[in-house]
């Protein structure tokens, strides 16, 4: 029972998600993990054990990411630091006593003369927004429609919104959004002169990876003979939370001369 309690504590939110340690390279065996949980929460254990099922709703954001090898882009905040940002990014409520987060968005100079922020030229931001912003915004609207379709169990509409495209036909905005958002974040948050990856772009990439994971899993689930609508809805909420958190990361770089800031998807 003590071992099960320890394993259970490893997957539940502990205080702040900002301080979650990076998983050890040798991940816990999934079957041993599920077996330990079976005496406590059989439903969660069985879902975690199922090969193709999504993680249970309570641990979607705490799933085992391995070395990020299956992420859209491996080099994100989790990969670099071993820590996961909160599921919903609220800059105002980040812990001010944590030196890794308390300078978020602030450009105070350090004792070595360095600066916490790097200026991104207006033209670079404008060009990135002009190229990728339209698709990112359209996907935001389609993401809201997808949530409604999943709640109504409307397979045709949900599948249409997640259409992967084919020869001569472009994918839907939702299926394009992950890569477009990645390019947009790079253009808004990475200096072309230094090319260095600051905290903001790494966190933005983390949320893009979360959004990509959610939408791709939903698309896979919709092709099943028996769609698990409840699980799809939980994945949708993860995707919406992640997309909104991505907007928090990039909106600071969007001034009127660049374009309009992105509005949050209603969850």
Short mmCIF file of C-alpha atoms in Angstrom, two decimals:
data_model
loop_
_atom_site.label_atom_id
_atom_site.label_comp_id
_atom_site.label_asym_id
_atom_site.label_seq_id
_atom_site.Cartn_x
_atom_site.Cartn_y
_atom_site.Cartn_z
CA UNK A 1 0.00 0.00 0.00
CA UNK A 2 2.88 2.35 0.79
CA UNK A 3 4.39 1.72 -2.67
CA UNK A 4 1.02 2.40 -4.29
CA UNK A 5 0.70 5.65 -2.35
CA UNK A 6 4.14 6.75 -3.52
CA UNK A 7 3.26 5.96 -7.13
CA UNK A 8 -0.06 7.75 -6.78
CA UNK A 9 1.67 10.84 -5.44
CA UNK A 10 3.93 10.87 -8.48
CA UNK A 11 1.07 11.49 -10.88
CA UNK A 12 -1.12 13.84 -8.85
CA UNK A 13 -0.57 17.62 -8.85
CA UNK A 14 1.74 18.47 -5.99
CA UNK A 15 1.48 22.09 -4.90
CA UNK A 16 2.60 23.95 -8.00
CA UNK A 17 2.98 22.27 -11.38
CA UNK A 18 6.00 24.49 -11.87
CA UNK A 19 8.08 22.35 -9.53
CA UNK A 20 7.34 18.94 -11.01
CA UNK A 21 10.66 17.12 -11.42
CA UNK A 22 11.72 15.73 -14.78
CA UNK A 23 10.92 12.04 -15.12
CA UNK A 24 13.90 9.73 -14.74
CA UNK A 25 15.18 8.22 -18.00
CA UNK A 26 14.09 4.77 -16.82
CA UNK A 27 10.31 5.26 -16.75
CA UNK A 28 8.11 3.17 -14.45
CA UNK A 29 6.80 0.11 -16.24
CA UNK A 30 3.22 0.89 -17.33
CA UNK A 31 1.82 -2.45 -16.26
CA UNK A 32 3.49 -2.34 -12.85
CA UNK A 33 2.28 1.23 -12.48
CA UNK A 34 -1.30 0.28 -13.34
CA UNK A 35 -1.22 -2.77 -11.09
CA UNK A 36 -0.14 -0.68 -8.12
CA UNK A 37 -3.04 1.67 -8.68
CA UNK A 38 -5.62 -1.06 -9.15
CA UNK A 39 -6.26 -1.41 -5.43
CA UNK A 40 -6.97 2.30 -5.17
CA UNK A 41 -8.63 3.51 -8.34
CA UNK A 42 -9.39 0.66 -10.75
CA UNK A 43 -10.94 2.88 -13.40
CA UNK A 44 -7.86 5.07 -13.64
CA UNK A 45 -5.53 2.08 -13.65
CA UNK A 46 -7.39 0.35 -16.46
CA UNK A 47 -7.42 3.49 -18.59
CA UNK A 48 -3.70 4.01 -18.04
CA UNK A 49 -3.04 0.41 -19.04
CA UNK A 50 -5.05 0.48 -22.28
CA UNK A 51 -2.63 0.76 -25.18
CA UNK A 52 -4.63 3.16 -27.34
CA UNK A 53 -6.71 4.95 -24.71
CA UNK A 54 -5.83 8.49 -23.65
CA UNK A 55 -4.62 8.96 -20.06
CA UNK A 56 -7.39 9.44 -17.49
CA UNK A 57 -8.71 13.04 -17.37
CA UNK A 58 -6.94 13.87 -14.10
CA UNK A 59 -3.48 13.10 -15.44
CA UNK A 60 -3.60 14.22 -19.08
CA UNK A 61 -1.11 17.01 -18.48
CA UNK A 62 0.99 14.74 -16.24
CA UNK A 63 1.38 11.90 -18.73
CA UNK A 64 4.79 10.38 -19.32
CA UNK A 65 6.46 12.35 -22.13
CA UNK A 66 9.62 10.29 -22.17
CA UNK A 67 12.33 12.36 -23.83
CA UNK A 68 9.80 14.33 -25.89
CA UNK A 69 10.57 12.13 -28.88
CA UNK A 70 6.90 12.08 -29.90
CA UNK A 71 6.33 15.81 -29.50
CA UNK A 72 5.87 18.10 -32.48
CA UNK A 73 9.10 19.82 -31.47
CA UNK A 74 11.31 18.21 -28.84
CA UNK A 75 13.17 21.33 -27.76
CA UNK A 76 10.59 22.93 -25.48
CA UNK A 77 10.50 24.05 -21.84
CA UNK A 78 9.93 20.55 -20.50
CA UNK A 79 12.80 19.10 -22.53
CA UNK A 80 15.25 21.82 -21.49
CA UNK A 81 14.35 22.15 -17.80
CA UNK A 82 12.54 18.94 -16.88
CA UNK A 83 9.65 20.99 -15.50
CA UNK A 84 6.10 21.40 -16.77
CA UNK A 85 4.42 24.81 -16.76
CA UNK A 86 0.92 24.92 -15.28
CA UNK A 87 -1.87 23.57 -17.45
CA UNK A 88 -3.36 27.08 -17.62
CA UNK A 89 -0.74 29.83 -17.78
CA UNK A 90 -1.65 32.82 -15.62
CA UNK A 91 1.33 35.17 -15.54
CA UNK A 92 -0.10 37.23 -12.69
CA UNK A 93 -0.24 34.20 -10.41
CA UNK A 94 3.18 32.71 -11.09
CA UNK A 95 5.03 32.21 -7.77
CA UNK A 96 7.08 35.32 -7.08
CA UNK A 97 9.37 33.46 -4.71
CA UNK A 98 10.56 31.10 -7.45
CA UNK A 99 13.65 32.57 -9.15
CA UNK A 100 12.97 30.51 -12.26
CA UNK A 101 9.66 32.28 -12.86
CA UNK A 102 9.56 35.60 -11.01
CA UNK A 103 11.07 37.59 -13.88
CA UNK A 104 8.60 36.41 -16.49
CA UNK A 105 8.24 39.15 -19.07
CA UNK A 106 10.38 41.59 -17.09
CA UNK A 107 13.48 43.06 -18.66
CA UNK A 108 15.53 43.91 -15.58
CA UNK A 109 19.29 43.93 -16.11
CA UNK A 110 21.38 41.39 -14.27
CA UNK A 111 24.57 42.08 -12.33
CA UNK A 112 26.58 40.88 -15.32
CA UNK A 113 24.98 43.46 -17.59
CA UNK A 114 22.73 40.92 -19.28
CA UNK A 115 19.08 41.57 -19.97
CA UNK A 116 16.19 39.22 -19.18
CA UNK A 117 14.48 40.05 -22.48
CA UNK A 118 15.67 40.36 -26.05
CA UNK A 119 14.09 42.91 -28.34
CA UNK A 120 12.50 41.39 -31.43
CA UNK A 121 12.42 43.82 -34.39
CA UNK A 122 8.96 45.06 -35.30
CA UNK A 123 9.34 44.00 -38.95
CA UNK A 124 10.23 40.44 -37.94
CA UNK A 125 7.15 40.21 -35.73
CA UNK A 126 4.93 41.78 -38.37
CA UNK A 127 6.14 39.37 -41.06
CA UNK A 128 5.60 36.32 -38.84
CA UNK A 129 2.13 37.48 -37.86
CA UNK A 130 1.21 38.23 -41.48
CA UNK A 131 2.29 34.76 -42.61
CA UNK A 132 0.90 32.62 -39.82
CA UNK A 133 -1.52 34.65 -37.72
CA UNK A 134 -4.56 34.10 -39.93
CA UNK A 135 -4.41 30.31 -39.64
CA UNK A 136 -3.72 30.47 -35.91
CA UNK A 137 -6.76 32.72 -35.43
CA UNK A 138 -9.00 30.58 -37.65
CA UNK A 139 -8.00 27.51 -35.67
CA UNK A 140 -9.06 29.28 -32.49
CA UNK A 141 -12.57 29.69 -33.87
CA UNK A 142 -12.64 26.13 -35.19
CA UNK A 143 -11.43 24.82 -31.83
CA UNK A 144 -14.50 26.33 -30.18
CA UNK A 145 -16.70 24.71 -32.84
CA UNK A 146 -14.95 21.38 -32.26
CA UNK A 147 -15.80 21.55 -28.57
CA UNK A 148 -19.46 22.03 -29.41
CA UNK A 149 -19.39 19.16 -31.91
CA UNK A 150 -17.87 16.81 -29.34
CA UNK A 151 -20.45 17.77 -26.74
CA UNK A 152 -23.21 17.06 -29.28
CA UNK A 153 -21.47 13.84 -30.41
CA UNK A 154 -21.57 15.21 -33.95
CA UNK A 155 -19.09 12.94 -35.72
CA UNK A 156 -19.40 14.53 -39.17
CA UNK A 157 -18.68 18.07 -37.96
CA UNK A 158 -15.88 17.01 -35.64
CA UNK A 159 -14.21 14.97 -38.39
CA UNK A 160 -14.55 17.85 -40.84
CA UNK A 161 -12.89 20.26 -38.40
CA UNK A 162 -9.98 17.82 -37.98
CA UNK A 163 -9.62 16.87 -41.64
CA UNK A 164 -5.99 16.02 -42.39
CA UNK A 165 -6.39 16.89 -46.08
CA UNK A 166 -5.27 14.98 -49.13
CA UNK A 167 -3.61 15.59 -52.48
CA UNK A 168 -5.04 18.80 -53.86
CA UNK A 169 -6.86 19.58 -50.61
CA UNK A 170 -5.30 21.42 -47.69
CA UNK A 171 -5.73 20.19 -44.12
CA UNK A 172 -8.19 22.02 -41.89
CA UNK A 173 -6.98 25.03 -39.95
CA UNK A 174 -6.91 22.94 -36.76
CA UNK A 175 -4.59 20.38 -38.34
CA UNK A 176 -2.33 23.16 -39.66
CA UNK A 177 -2.43 25.23 -36.49
CA UNK A 178 0.31 23.46 -34.52
CA UNK A 179 3.03 24.08 -37.10
CA UNK A 180 1.76 27.56 -37.89
CA UNK A 181 1.74 28.41 -34.18
CA UNK A 182 5.29 27.11 -33.87
CA UNK A 183 6.48 29.33 -36.72
CA UNK A 184 4.57 32.28 -35.29
CA UNK A 185 6.13 31.83 -31.85
CA UNK A 186 9.62 31.66 -33.34
CA UNK A 187 9.02 34.85 -35.32
CA UNK A 188 7.57 36.73 -32.37
CA UNK A 189 9.89 35.54 -29.62
CA UNK A 190 13.31 34.63 -31.09
CA UNK A 191 15.79 37.29 -32.14
CA UNK A 192 17.10 36.65 -35.66
CA UNK A 193 20.43 38.12 -34.54
CA UNK A 194 21.10 35.90 -31.53
CA UNK A 195 18.92 32.90 -32.30
CA UNK A 196 18.90 32.07 -28.60
CA UNK A 197 15.88 30.30 -27.12
CA UNK A 198 14.56 32.28 -24.18
CA UNK A 199 12.12 31.09 -21.58
CA UNK A 200 9.04 32.55 -23.28
CA UNK A 201 9.54 30.73 -26.59
CA UNK A 202 10.32 27.45 -24.82
CA UNK A 203 7.11 27.72 -22.80
CA UNK A 204 5.17 28.67 -25.95
CA UNK A 205 6.54 25.53 -27.63
CA UNK A 206 5.47 23.44 -24.65
CA UNK A 207 1.88 24.60 -25.04
CA UNK A 208 1.98 24.05 -28.80
CA UNK A 209 3.09 20.48 -28.13
CA UNK A 210 0.19 20.04 -25.69
CA UNK A 211 -2.31 21.42 -28.20
CA UNK A 212 -0.88 19.20 -30.94
CA UNK A 213 -1.07 16.12 -28.73
CA UNK A 214 -4.71 16.83 -27.88
CA UNK A 215 -5.94 17.48 -31.42
CA UNK A 216 -4.07 14.54 -32.92
CA UNK A 217 -5.43 12.17 -30.28
CA UNK A 218 -8.97 13.42 -30.85
CA UNK A 219 -8.58 12.90 -34.60
CA UNK A 220 -7.43 9.33 -33.96
CA UNK A 221 -10.35 8.66 -31.64
CA UNK A 222 -12.90 9.89 -34.18
CA UNK A 223 -11.83 7.15 -36.58
CA UNK A 224 -12.74 4.42 -34.08
CA UNK A 225 -15.89 2.32 -34.50
CA UNK A 226 -17.06 3.34 -31.04
CA UNK A 227 -16.00 6.91 -30.23
CA UNK A 228 -15.26 7.64 -26.57
CA UNK A 229 -16.90 11.06 -26.51
CA UNK A 230 -16.11 11.72 -22.85
CA UNK A 231 -12.40 11.10 -23.35
CA UNK A 232 -12.43 13.22 -26.51
CA UNK A 233 -14.04 16.06 -24.56
CA UNK A 234 -11.32 15.87 -21.89
CA UNK A 235 -8.65 16.01 -24.58
CA UNK A 236 -10.43 19.00 -26.11
CA UNK A 237 -10.25 20.85 -22.78
CA UNK A 238 -6.53 20.15 -22.59
CA UNK A 239 -6.13 21.46 -26.14
CA UNK A 240 -8.15 24.60 -25.42
CA UNK A 241 -6.25 25.31 -22.18
CA UNK A 242 -2.97 24.87 -24.03
CA UNK A 243 -3.96 27.06 -26.98
CA UNK A 244 -5.08 29.82 -24.62
CA UNK A 245 -1.81 29.54 -22.68
CA UNK A 246 0.10 29.80 -25.96
CA UNK A 247 -1.77 33.06 -26.61
CA UNK A 248 -0.58 34.35 -23.22
CA UNK A 249 3.00 33.69 -24.33
CA UNK A 250 2.79 35.45 -27.70
CA UNK A 251 0.28 38.24 -27.09
CA UNK A 252 2.87 40.36 -25.29
CA UNK A 253 4.86 40.56 -28.53
CA UNK A 254 1.82 41.63 -30.56
CA UNK A 255 1.43 45.41 -30.61
CA UNK A 256 -1.01 47.34 -32.85
CA UNK A 257 1.62 47.71 -35.58
CA UNK A 258 2.00 43.92 -35.66
CA UNK A 259 -1.67 42.96 -35.54
CA UNK A 260 -4.51 42.13 -33.18
CA UNK A 261 -3.89 40.10 -30.07
CA UNK A 262 -5.48 36.65 -29.96
CA UNK A 263 -8.64 36.12 -27.94
CA UNK A 264 -8.98 33.14 -25.65
CA UNK A 265 -11.07 30.15 -26.63
CA UNK A 266 -14.01 29.76 -24.27
CA UNK A 267 -13.58 26.53 -22.34
#
